[in-house]
mmCIF file of C-alpha atoms in Angstrom:
data_model
loop_
_atom_site.group_PDB
_atom_site.id
_atom_site.type_symbol
_atom_site.label_atom_id
_atom_site.label_comp_id
_atom_site.label_asym_id
_atom_site.label_seq_id
_atom_site.Cartn_x
_atom_site.Cartn_y
_atom_site.Cartn_z
ATOM 1 C CA MET A 1 1.098 37.413 7.314
ATOM 2 C CA THR A 2 0.004 33.855 7.082
ATOM 3 C CA GLU A 3 0.275 31.771 3.829
ATOM 4 C CA SER A 4 -2.877 31.264 1.472
ATOM 5 C CA ASN A 5 -3.481 27.759 0.319
ATOM 6 C CA HIS A 6 -3.531 29.280 -2.748
ATOM 7 C CA ASP A 7 0.178 29.377 -2.394
ATOM 8 C CA TRP A 8 0.416 26.320 -1.791
ATOM 9 C CA LEU A 9 -0.301 25.253 -5.043
ATOM 10 C CA ARG A 10 2.250 24.896 -7.432
ATOM 11 C CA LYS A 11 3.971 28.057 -9.953
ATOM 12 C CA ASP A 12 3.291 28.086 -13.498
ATOM 13 C CA ASP A 13 7.190 29.171 -13.879
ATOM 14 C CA VAL A 14 9.475 27.624 -15.769
ATOM 15 C CA GLN A 15 11.547 26.698 -12.001
ATOM 16 C CA SER A 16 8.123 24.685 -11.039
ATOM 17 C CA THR A 17 8.736 22.002 -13.884
ATOM 18 C CA LYS A 18 12.305 21.346 -12.471
ATOM 19 C CA ALA A 19 12.698 18.595 -9.200
ATOM 20 C CA SER A 20 13.117 20.443 -6.280
ATOM 21 C CA PHE A 21 16.247 20.693 -3.748
ATOM 22 C CA PRO A 22 13.837 19.348 -0.622
ATOM 23 C CA GLU A 23 12.152 16.802 -4.313
ATOM 24 C CA LEU A 24 15.716 15.392 -3.712
ATOM 25 C CA PHE A 25 16.104 15.626 -0.059
ATOM 26 C CA PHE A 26 13.455 13.363 0.016
ATOM 27 C CA ASP A 27 14.950 10.379 -2.412
ATOM 28 C CA LEU A 28 17.616 10.173 0.353
ATOM 29 C CA VAL A 29 15.718 7.723 2.320
ATOM 30 C CA PHE A 30 14.275 5.532 -0.699
ATOM 31 C CA VAL A 31 18.025 4.942 -1.623
ATOM 32 C CA PHE A 32 18.276 3.440 2.018
ATOM 33 C CA ALA A 33 14.725 1.863 1.809
ATOM 34 C CA LEU A 34 16.571 0.449 -2.120
ATOM 35 C CA ILE A 35 19.876 -0.820 -0.090
ATOM 36 C CA GLN A 36 17.514 -2.707 2.461
ATOM 37 C CA LEU A 37 15.358 -4.419 -0.181
ATOM 38 C CA SER A 38 18.959 -5.733 -1.777
ATOM 39 C CA GLU A 39 20.364 -6.621 0.561
ATOM 40 C CA THR A 40 17.280 -8.860 2.067
ATOM 41 C CA LEU A 41 16.789 -10.071 -0.950
ATOM 42 C CA ALA A 42 20.054 -11.131 -1.865
ATOM 43 C CA SER A 43 21.008 -13.117 1.890
ATOM 44 C CA ASP A 44 18.587 -15.093 0.764
ATOM 45 C CA PHE A 45 16.912 -15.436 -2.258
ATOM 46 C CA SER A 46 14.674 -17.990 -2.849
ATOM 47 C CA ILE A 47 10.686 -18.218 -4.443
ATOM 48 C CA GLY A 48 8.935 -16.882 -1.238
ATOM 49 C CA ILE A 49 11.655 -14.286 -0.399
ATOM 50 C CA ALA A 50 11.724 -13.454 -4.054
ATOM 51 C CA ALA A 51 7.662 -12.972 -3.796
ATOM 52 C CA GLU A 52 7.663 -11.278 -0.875
ATOM 53 C CA ALA A 53 9.871 -8.706 -2.904
ATOM 54 C CA ILE A 54 7.550 -7.805 -5.908
ATOM 55 C CA LEU A 55 5.097 -6.833 -2.594
ATOM 56 C CA PHE A 56 7.882 -4.095 -0.753
ATOM 57 C CA ILE A 57 8.684 -3.122 -4.674
ATOM 58 C CA PHE A 58 5.308 -2.649 -5.371
ATOM 59 C CA ALA A 59 4.791 -0.763 -1.949
ATOM 60 C CA LEU A 60 7.791 1.328 -2.159
ATOM 61 C CA TRP A 61 7.317 2.673 -6.295
ATOM 62 C CA TRP A 62 3.473 3.478 -5.150
ATOM 63 C CA VAL A 63 4.636 5.444 -1.858
ATOM 64 C CA TRP A 64 6.681 7.398 -4.084
ATOM 65 C CA ILE A 65 5.341 7.712 -7.170
ATOM 66 C CA HIS A 66 2.256 9.140 -5.791
ATOM 67 C CA THR A 67 4.314 11.766 -3.352
ATOM 68 C CA THR A 68 5.665 12.737 -6.859
ATOM 69 C CA TRP A 69 2.345 13.709 -7.474
ATOM 70 C CA VAL A 70 1.842 15.703 -4.813
ATOM 71 C CA THR A 71 5.075 17.690 -4.770
ATOM 72 C CA ASN A 72 3.780 18.874 -8.744
ATOM 73 C CA LEU A 73 0.948 19.988 -8.257
ATOM 74 C CA LEU A 74 2.403 22.287 -4.605
ATOM 75 C CA ASP A 75 5.120 24.266 -4.402
ATOM 76 C CA THR A 76 8.254 22.213 -2.497
ATOM 77 C CA GLU A 77 9.831 26.067 -1.709
ATOM 78 C CA ILE A 78 6.598 26.714 0.647
ATOM 79 C CA GLU A 79 7.053 25.747 4.267
ATOM 80 C CA PRO A 80 4.843 23.900 4.804
ATOM 81 C CA VAL A 81 5.217 21.336 2.154
ATOM 82 C CA ARG A 82 8.637 21.397 2.967
ATOM 83 C CA LEU A 83 7.743 20.661 6.689
ATOM 84 C CA LEU A 84 5.487 17.217 4.712
ATOM 85 C CA LEU A 85 8.323 15.969 3.008
ATOM 86 C CA PHE A 86 9.983 16.053 6.341
ATOM 87 C CA VAL A 87 7.245 14.214 7.903
ATOM 88 C CA LEU A 88 7.200 11.719 5.247
ATOM 89 C CA MET A 89 11.173 11.255 5.389
ATOM 90 C CA PHE A 90 10.752 9.708 8.772
ATOM 91 C CA CYS A 91 7.657 7.165 8.156
ATOM 92 C CA GLY A 92 9.762 6.957 5.134
ATOM 93 C CA ILE A 93 12.751 5.801 7.588
ATOM 94 C CA VAL A 94 10.541 3.956 9.834
ATOM 95 C CA LEU A 95 9.519 1.567 6.904
ATOM 96 C CA ALA A 96 12.749 0.995 5.701
ATOM 97 C CA ILE A 97 13.804 -0.555 8.800
ATOM 98 C CA ALA A 98 11.042 -2.428 9.593
ATOM 99 C CA LEU A 99 10.714 -4.326 5.472
ATOM 100 C CA PRO A 100 13.819 -6.781 6.660
ATOM 101 C CA LYS A 101 11.733 -7.536 8.568
ATOM 102 C CA ALA A 102 8.257 -6.541 8.127
ATOM 103 C CA PHE A 103 6.737 -10.051 7.661
ATOM 104 C CA THR A 104 7.621 -11.832 10.603
ATOM 105 C CA ASP A 105 7.890 -9.290 13.857
ATOM 106 C CA MET A 106 8.123 -5.778 12.813
ATOM 107 C CA GLY A 107 4.572 -5.920 9.963
ATOM 108 C CA LEU A 108 2.696 -4.053 12.384
ATOM 109 C CA VAL A 109 5.373 -0.936 12.107
ATOM 110 C CA PHE A 110 5.929 -1.734 8.451
ATOM 111 C CA ALA A 111 2.244 -1.057 7.468
ATOM 112 C CA LEU A 112 1.752 1.618 10.114
ATOM 113 C CA ALA A 113 4.044 4.121 8.786
ATOM 114 C CA TYR A 114 3.817 2.755 4.545
ATOM 115 C CA SER A 115 -0.318 3.668 5.904
ATOM 116 C CA ALA A 116 0.614 6.909 7.398
ATOM 117 C CA MET A 117 3.339 8.096 4.220
ATOM 118 C CA GLN A 118 -0.736 7.300 2.202
ATOM 119 C CA LEU A 119 -2.585 9.147 4.491
ATOM 120 C CA ILE A 120 -1.030 12.180 5.313
ATOM 121 C CA ARG A 121 -0.062 13.342 2.320
ATOM 122 C CA SER A 122 -3.220 12.812 0.737
ATOM 123 C CA LEU A 123 -4.783 14.468 3.626
ATOM 124 C CA PHE A 124 -2.239 17.307 3.707
ATOM 125 C CA ALA A 125 -3.031 17.211 0.098
ATOM 126 C CA LEU A 126 -7.422 17.314 1.011
ATOM 127 C CA TYR A 127 -6.295 20.724 2.486
ATOM 128 C CA ALA A 128 -4.486 22.714 -0.001
ATOM 129 C CA PHE A 129 -6.563 22.785 -2.446
ATOM 130 C CA ARG A 130 -9.256 23.414 -0.287
ATOM 131 C CA GLY A 131 -11.207 26.279 -0.921
ATOM 132 C CA THR A 132 -9.381 26.927 -4.264
ATOM 133 C CA ASP A 133 -9.525 24.247 -6.974
ATOM 134 C CA ALA A 134 -13.224 22.075 -6.175
ATOM 135 C CA ALA A 135 -11.926 19.629 -9.747
ATOM 136 C CA SER A 136 -9.093 18.653 -7.422
ATOM 137 C CA PHE A 137 -10.338 18.462 -3.853
ATOM 138 C CA MET A 138 -12.756 15.895 -4.774
ATOM 139 C CA THR A 139 -9.798 14.317 -6.512
ATOM 140 C CA PHE A 140 -8.013 14.057 -3.388
ATOM 141 C CA PHE A 141 -11.620 13.548 -1.301
ATOM 142 C CA ARG A 142 -11.745 9.572 -3.816
ATOM 143 C CA ILE A 143 -8.097 8.961 -3.099
ATOM 144 C CA THR A 144 -8.708 9.805 0.565
ATOM 145 C CA ALA A 145 -11.581 6.726 1.032
ATOM 146 C CA TRP A 146 -9.106 4.310 -0.904
ATOM 147 C CA LEU A 147 -6.343 4.880 0.849
ATOM 148 C CA ALA A 148 -8.637 4.726 3.884
ATOM 149 C CA VAL A 149 -9.803 1.373 2.881
ATOM 150 C CA SER A 150 -6.223 0.552 1.999
ATOM 151 C CA SER A 151 -4.630 1.178 5.637
ATOM 152 C CA ALA A 152 -7.127 -0.672 6.882
ATOM 153 C CA LEU A 153 -5.529 -3.791 4.942
ATOM 154 C CA TRP A 154 -2.419 -2.436 5.770
ATOM 155 C CA ILE A 155 -2.460 -2.564 9.347
ATOM 156 C CA ALA A 156 -5.155 -5.850 9.892
ATOM 157 C CA GLY A 157 -2.172 -7.501 7.982
ATOM 158 C CA GLY A 158 0.318 -6.129 10.324
ATOM 159 C CA LEU A 159 -1.288 -7.878 13.454
ATOM 160 C CA ALA A 160 -2.239 -10.815 11.717
ATOM 161 C CA GLU A 161 -0.552 -14.002 10.861
ATOM 162 C CA PRO A 162 2.755 -14.199 7.918
ATOM 163 C CA GLN A 163 0.300 -15.996 5.862
ATOM 164 C CA MET A 164 -2.518 -13.758 6.306
ATOM 165 C CA ARG A 165 -0.874 -11.196 6.143
ATOM 166 C CA ALA A 166 0.185 -12.025 2.767
ATOM 167 C CA THR A 167 -2.968 -11.975 1.118
ATOM 168 C CA LEU A 168 -4.661 -9.167 3.330
ATOM 169 C CA TRP A 169 -1.429 -7.018 1.622
ATOM 170 C CA ILE A 170 -1.746 -7.669 -1.709
ATOM 171 C CA ALA A 171 -5.450 -7.260 -1.095
ATOM 172 C CA ALA A 172 -4.288 -3.604 0.243
ATOM 173 C CA LEU A 173 -1.793 -3.551 -3.020
ATOM 174 C CA ALA A 174 -4.483 -4.260 -5.664
ATOM 175 C CA ILE A 175 -6.841 -1.677 -4.618
ATOM 176 C CA GLU A 176 -4.711 0.836 -4.648
ATOM 177 C CA TYR A 177 -3.006 -0.286 -7.950
ATOM 178 C CA ALA A 178 -6.857 -0.050 -8.950
ATOM 179 C CA GLY A 179 -7.568 3.021 -8.501
ATOM 180 C CA PRO A 180 -5.968 5.453 -10.651
ATOM 181 C CA ALA A 181 -7.329 3.133 -13.461
ATOM 182 C CA MET A 182 -11.251 3.293 -11.952
ATOM 183 C CA ARG A 183 -10.787 6.664 -11.202
ATOM 184 C CA TYR A 184 -11.062 6.308 -7.480
ATOM 185 C CA TRP A 185 -14.636 5.441 -7.977
ATOM 186 C CA VAL A 186 -16.880 5.826 -4.503
ATOM 187 C CA PRO A 187 -20.499 5.252 -3.901
ATOM 188 C CA SER A 188 -22.751 7.978 -4.561
ATOM 189 C CA ILE A 189 -20.498 10.725 -5.644
ATOM 190 C CA GLY A 190 -18.593 8.510 -8.502
ATOM 191 C CA ALA A 191 -14.911 8.140 -10.278
ATOM 192 C CA SER A 192 -12.989 11.219 -10.719
ATOM 193 C CA PRO A 193 -13.431 12.878 -13.857
ATOM 194 C CA PRO A 194 -10.160 12.613 -16.225
ATOM 195 C CA GLU A 195 -7.760 15.257 -16.699
ATOM 196 C CA THR A 196 -8.907 17.246 -13.355
ATOM 197 C CA LEU A 197 -5.493 17.612 -12.056
ATOM 198 C CA ASP A 198 -3.400 20.345 -13.367
ATOM 199 C CA ILE A 199 0.354 18.152 -13.261
ATOM 200 C CA SER A 200 3.155 18.686 -15.192
ATOM 201 C CA GLY A 201 4.783 15.962 -17.404
ATOM 202 C CA GLU A 202 7.919 17.384 -17.700
ATOM 203 C CA HIS A 203 8.386 17.470 -13.924
ATOM 204 C CA LEU A 204 7.350 14.006 -13.024
ATOM 205 C CA ALA A 205 9.677 12.806 -16.347
ATOM 206 C CA GLU A 206 12.129 14.335 -14.762
ATOM 207 C CA ARG A 207 11.206 12.929 -11.048
ATOM 208 C CA CYS A 208 10.849 9.329 -12.587
ATOM 209 C CA ALA A 209 13.939 9.327 -14.672
ATOM 210 C CA LEU A 210 16.047 10.543 -11.600
ATOM 211 C CA PHE A 211 14.333 7.782 -9.608
ATOM 212 C CA VAL A 212 16.106 5.102 -12.559
ATOM 213 C CA ILE A 213 18.566 6.957 -11.620
ATOM 214 C CA ILE A 214 18.084 6.359 -7.597
ATOM 215 C CA ALA A 215 17.411 2.767 -8.465
ATOM 216 C CA LEU A 216 21.053 2.610 -10.436
ATOM 217 C CA GLY A 217 22.504 4.373 -7.751
ATOM 218 C CA GLU A 218 21.872 1.258 -5.792
ATOM 219 C CA THR A 219 23.104 -0.820 -8.222
ATOM 220 C CA ILE A 220 26.536 0.294 -8.226
ATOM 221 C CA LEU A 221 26.490 0.774 -3.977
ATOM 222 C CA THR A 222 25.461 -2.539 -3.278
ATOM 223 C CA THR A 223 27.648 -4.133 -6.066
ATOM 224 C CA GLY A 224 30.656 -2.292 -4.737
ATOM 225 C CA LYS A 225 29.789 -3.252 -1.319
ATOM 226 C CA ASN A 226 29.482 -6.965 -2.487
ATOM 227 C CA ALA A 227 32.863 -7.245 -4.540
ATOM 228 C CA ALA A 228 35.117 -5.336 -1.897
ATOM 229 C CA SER A 229 33.734 -8.318 0.174
ATOM 230 C CA HIS A 230 34.219 -11.000 -1.858
ATOM 231 C CA MET A 231 38.552 -9.957 -4.205
ATOM 232 C CA ASP A 232 39.868 -13.527 -3.408
ATOM 233 C CA ASN A 233 36.727 -15.905 -5.050
ATOM 234 C CA ALA A 234 38.931 -15.966 -8.680
ATOM 235 C CA GLY A 235 35.466 -14.776 -10.917
ATOM 236 C CA THR A 236 35.529 -11.412 -8.534
ATOM 237 C CA PRO A 237 36.899 -9.184 -11.388
ATOM 238 C CA LEU A 238 34.973 -10.195 -14.112
ATOM 239 C CA VAL A 239 31.100 -10.879 -12.471
ATOM 240 C CA LEU A 240 32.734 -6.988 -11.074
ATOM 241 C CA CYS A 241 32.827 -5.876 -14.288
ATOM 242 C CA CYS A 242 30.026 -7.085 -16.331
ATOM 243 C CA ALA A 243 27.509 -6.382 -13.214
ATOM 244 C CA PHE A 244 29.218 -2.632 -13.763
ATOM 245 C CA LEU A 245 29.152 -2.890 -17.901
ATOM 246 C CA SER A 246 25.379 -4.172 -16.874
ATOM 247 C CA THR A 247 24.555 -0.784 -14.742
ATOM 248 C CA ILE A 248 25.650 1.656 -17.934
ATOM 249 C CA VAL A 249 23.716 0.098 -20.333
ATOM 250 C CA MET A 250 20.891 -0.089 -18.436
ATOM 251 C CA TRP A 251 21.132 3.639 -18.439
ATOM 252 C CA TRP A 252 22.032 3.723 -22.087
ATOM 253 C CA ILE A 253 19.298 2.273 -21.999
ATOM 254 C CA TYR A 254 16.729 3.773 -20.808
ATOM 255 C CA PHE A 255 18.809 8.174 -21.066
ATOM 256 C CA HIS A 256 19.670 7.792 -24.394
ATOM 257 C CA ASP A 257 16.442 7.540 -26.177
ATOM 258 C CA GLY A 258 13.471 6.659 -24.422
ATOM 259 C CA GLN A 259 13.476 10.055 -20.998
ATOM 260 C CA GLU A 260 13.895 12.585 -24.023
ATOM 261 C CA LYS A 261 10.398 12.048 -25.708
ATOM 262 C CA ALA A 262 8.242 10.375 -22.464
ATOM 263 C CA ALA A 263 8.837 14.348 -21.310
ATOM 264 C CA ASP A 264 7.994 15.406 -24.769
ATOM 265 C CA LYS A 265 4.814 13.358 -24.571
ATOM 266 C CA ALA A 266 4.093 14.195 -21.121
ATOM 267 C CA GLU A 267 4.211 17.736 -21.991
ATOM 268 C CA GLU A 268 2.249 17.462 -25.378
ATOM 269 C CA THR A 269 -0.251 15.747 -24.963
ATOM 270 C CA ALA A 270 -3.633 16.954 -24.684
ATOM 271 C CA GLN A 271 -4.340 14.146 -22.022
ATOM 272 C CA PRO A 272 -1.350 15.237 -20.068
ATOM 273 C CA GLN A 273 -3.420 12.895 -16.484
ATOM 274 C CA ALA A 274 -3.668 10.347 -18.758
ATOM 275 C CA THR A 275 -0.690 9.954 -20.373
ATOM 276 C CA ALA A 276 1.876 10.032 -17.440
ATOM 277 C CA GLN A 277 0.224 7.216 -15.715
ATOM 278 C CA HIS A 278 0.083 4.920 -18.942
ATOM 279 C CA LEU A 279 4.159 6.236 -18.275
ATOM 280 C CA PHE A 280 5.500 6.991 -14.984
ATOM 281 C CA THR A 281 2.365 5.846 -12.631
ATOM 282 C CA TYR A 282 2.234 1.846 -13.922
ATOM 283 C CA GLY A 283 4.648 1.760 -16.866
ATOM 284 C CA HIS A 284 7.917 2.630 -15.353
ATOM 285 C CA LEU A 285 6.955 0.022 -12.104
ATOM 286 C CA PRO A 286 9.236 -2.750 -14.303
ATOM 287 C CA ILE A 287 11.783 -0.524 -14.492
ATOM 288 C CA VAL A 288 12.005 0.295 -11.786
ATOM 289 C CA ALA A 289 11.595 -3.659 -10.867
ATOM 290 C CA GLY A 290 13.485 -4.685 -13.401
ATOM 291 C CA ILE A 291 16.613 -2.738 -12.406
ATOM 292 C CA ILE A 292 16.827 -3.810 -8.576
ATOM 293 C CA LEU A 293 16.084 -7.479 -9.175
ATOM 294 C CA THR A 294 18.959 -7.102 -11.613
ATOM 295 C CA ALA A 295 21.282 -5.432 -8.598
ATOM 296 C CA VAL A 296 20.352 -8.607 -6.593
ATOM 297 C CA GLY A 297 21.881 -11.204 -9.451
ATOM 298 C CA GLU A 298 24.366 -9.090 -9.909
ATOM 299 C CA ASP A 299 25.470 -9.686 -6.260
ATOM 300 C CA PHE A 300 24.227 -13.186 -5.493
ATOM 301 C CA SER A 301 26.890 -13.517 -8.846
ATOM 302 C CA LEU A 302 29.858 -11.988 -7.157
ATOM 303 C CA SER A 303 29.001 -13.413 -4.002
ATOM 304 C CA HIS A 304 28.912 -17.438 -5.645
ATOM 305 C CA PRO A 305 30.490 -17.429 -8.763
ATOM 306 C CA GLN A 306 31.565 -20.622 -9.425
ATOM 307 C CA GLU A 307 28.226 -21.758 -8.229
ATOM 308 C CA GLU A 308 26.020 -23.998 -10.882
ATOM 309 C CA GLY A 309 23.446 -22.067 -12.000
ATOM 310 C CA SER A 310 19.182 -22.184 -10.590
ATOM 311 C CA TYR A 311 16.273 -21.386 -12.032
ATOM 312 C CA VAL A 312 15.302 -19.870 -8.412
ATOM 313 C CA HIS A 313 18.059 -16.769 -8.735
ATOM 314 C CA ALA A 314 18.367 -16.994 -12.707
ATOM 315 C CA LEU A 315 15.050 -15.676 -11.761
ATOM 316 C CA ALA A 316 16.769 -12.345 -10.329
ATOM 317 C CA MET A 317 20.114 -12.690 -13.304
ATOM 318 C CA LEU A 318 18.061 -13.011 -16.028
ATOM 319 C CA GLY A 319 14.538 -11.599 -14.928
ATOM 320 C CA GLY A 320 15.544 -8.710 -13.807
ATOM 321 C CA PRO A 321 17.277 -7.183 -17.736
ATOM 322 C CA ILE A 322 13.557 -8.826 -18.962
ATOM 323 C CA LEU A 323 11.666 -6.775 -16.467
ATOM 324 C CA PHE A 324 13.914 -3.385 -17.349
ATOM 325 C CA LEU A 325 13.992 -4.043 -21.507
ATOM 326 C CA ALA A 326 9.752 -5.033 -21.241
ATOM 327 C CA GLY A 327 8.780 -1.934 -19.479
ATOM 328 C CA THR A 328 11.249 0.611 -21.062
ATOM 329 C CA ALA A 329 9.787 -0.993 -24.152
ATOM 330 C CA TRP A 330 6.272 0.299 -23.334
ATOM 331 C CA MET A 331 7.435 3.009 -22.617
ATOM 332 C CA LYS A 332 9.341 4.304 -26.058
ATOM 333 C CA THR A 333 5.642 3.162 -27.159
ATOM 334 C CA VAL A 334 3.962 5.484 -26.024
ATOM 335 C CA SER A 335 6.321 7.343 -26.283
ATOM 336 C CA SER A 336 6.768 7.952 -29.937
ATOM 337 C CA ARG A 337 4.327 5.037 -31.466
ATOM 338 C CA PHE A 338 7.715 3.655 -32.780
ATOM 339 C CA ILE A 339 7.694 -0.235 -31.393
ATOM 340 C CA PRO A 340 11.595 -1.124 -30.145
ATOM 341 C CA TYR A 341 12.165 -4.245 -32.007
ATOM 342 C CA SER A 342 15.804 -4.388 -30.238
ATOM 343 C CA HIS A 343 13.943 -4.229 -27.317
ATOM 344 C CA ALA A 344 11.712 -6.955 -28.186
ATOM 345 C CA ALA A 345 14.526 -8.949 -29.038
ATOM 346 C CA GLY A 346 16.431 -8.848 -25.953
ATOM 347 C CA VAL A 347 13.303 -10.155 -23.938
ATOM 348 C CA ILE A 348 13.353 -13.422 -26.390
ATOM 349 C CA LEU A 349 17.025 -13.493 -25.758
ATOM 350 C CA LEU A 350 17.058 -13.451 -22.109
ATOM 351 C CA ALA A 351 13.787 -15.747 -22.297
ATOM 352 C CA ALA A 352 15.522 -17.848 -24.518
ATOM 353 C CA CYS A 353 18.938 -18.604 -22.522
ATOM 354 C CA PHE A 354 16.574 -20.151 -19.017
ATOM 355 C CA LEU A 355 17.095 -22.933 -20.980
ATOM 356 C CA SER A 356 21.052 -23.171 -20.422
ATOM 357 C CA VAL A 357 20.418 -22.086 -16.100
ATOM 358 C CA PRO A 358 20.995 -25.899 -15.391
ATOM 359 C CA PHE A 359 24.085 -26.389 -17.142
ATOM 360 C CA ILE A 360 26.436 -23.584 -17.139
ATOM 361 C CA ALA A 361 27.789 -21.411 -13.659
ATOM 362 C CA ASN A 362 26.759 -17.924 -12.422
ATOM 363 C CA PHE A 363 28.890 -16.368 -13.814
ATOM 364 C CA ALA A 364 28.183 -17.286 -17.092
ATOM 365 C CA ILE A 365 24.435 -16.336 -16.534
ATOM 366 C CA GLN A 366 25.988 -12.847 -15.994
ATOM 367 C CA VAL A 367 27.801 -12.163 -18.912
ATOM 368 C CA LEU A 368 24.810 -13.498 -20.103
ATOM 369 C CA ALA A 369 22.513 -11.692 -19.426
ATOM 370 C CA THR A 370 25.220 -8.616 -19.736
ATOM 371 C CA ALA A 371 25.914 -9.395 -23.942
ATOM 372 C CA ILE A 372 22.144 -9.264 -24.344
ATOM 373 C CA LEU A 373 21.923 -5.836 -23.124
ATOM 374 C CA LEU A 374 24.765 -4.517 -24.671
ATOM 375 C CA PHE A 375 23.453 -6.273 -28.547
ATOM 376 C CA VAL A 376 20.200 -4.325 -27.101
ATOM 377 C CA ALA A 377 21.328 -0.669 -26.864
ATOM 378 C CA THR A 378 24.139 -1.149 -30.082
ATOM 379 C CA TRP A 379 20.880 -2.395 -31.966
ATOM 380 C CA GLU A 380 18.999 0.834 -30.562
ATOM 381 C CA TYR A 381 22.189 2.754 -32.124
ATOM 382 C CA VAL A 382 22.767 1.842 -34.877
ATOM 383 C CA ALA A 383 19.114 1.684 -36.320
ATOM 384 C CA LEU A 384 18.280 5.402 -34.665
ATOM 385 C CA ARG A 385 21.594 6.460 -36.173
ATOM 386 C CA ARG A 386 20.554 5.140 -39.780
ATOM 387 C CA ARG A 387 16.612 6.896 -38.732
ATOM 388 C CA MET A 388 18.148 9.781 -37.947
ATOM 389 C CA PRO A 389 19.502 11.204 -41.951
ATOM 390 C CA ARG A 390 16.007 10.012 -43.127
ATOM 391 C CA ALA A 391 13.619 11.982 -40.382
ATOM 392 C CA ALA A 392 16.570 15.449 -41.807
#
């Protein structure tokens, strides 16, 4: 018996709020993509490369989070949805392969792979909601219209010269990122009504937490690989210890207090769609970007520990933790309406460290960044412990 479109939608049970094996399988592509991105950055980190990296981080996050929104609405245990994820995985592999040369001779390949992932997924959701949920169908109709416009810019950029390519791709990303905020307004039919999608906040929270683990895992993989290649350097053991400790501390800062509250907020709020956009769609971008840039900074400090620091490389070594702390501070503030002053202090201290960059070596910058992250985690832990008896 063939399945109806209605059978493709997520079931309202406990299991539907948990990440499924097909989703976890899909995530493996992004492990490869993040490794490709980190290695590209670490090999030649300059202002121009850093700007390109920001564009790639925005693109990778956007295609992943929007796929997660769709799998949040559909049943990933049925064959059509699984086949969708397999197709997206193949496109993701092509995208990751093309990423290091996206601004040279593989720009069109990157653009086609990215656009294919966005449009195939959106058209699939459009078909899945046809005849079952008119409001969700119209929402995905609007999303598809916006993605068609941005995909045209992606492909035009892939055909253009590198300078124009960057301009067109930035315009494409600007359109895509503006879409949810504008509720995908389309001429004649207007904007999508608020709260039209029946999302599971708990599922989105778990999926974003798993992506954070993927980013942290990629940090460990690239750091270990780089350390093994530079064990003859005198500063490598110290930098390796700091890099590993900073990864553990970032995990602690994110999961010890923030992630569970974000999940509870997304599940209990009266506006789950808007809350999920604040917490996950936009809110997790600086967290993920910060982890990736931190990994790049650690790789560079491992390969050049004694080299005098430069502001360009400090953008990764200090800028990465700044982004991460800013993102987690936003997540915790939205979740609990309580501003984590420890995170604000950490951002200020890390920013102040830029003053010392020309006078100290890379390994010292890495030690400072790790020490500040540890300070933030300790402050928050002590503050939470003191607050617990009052709450009780």
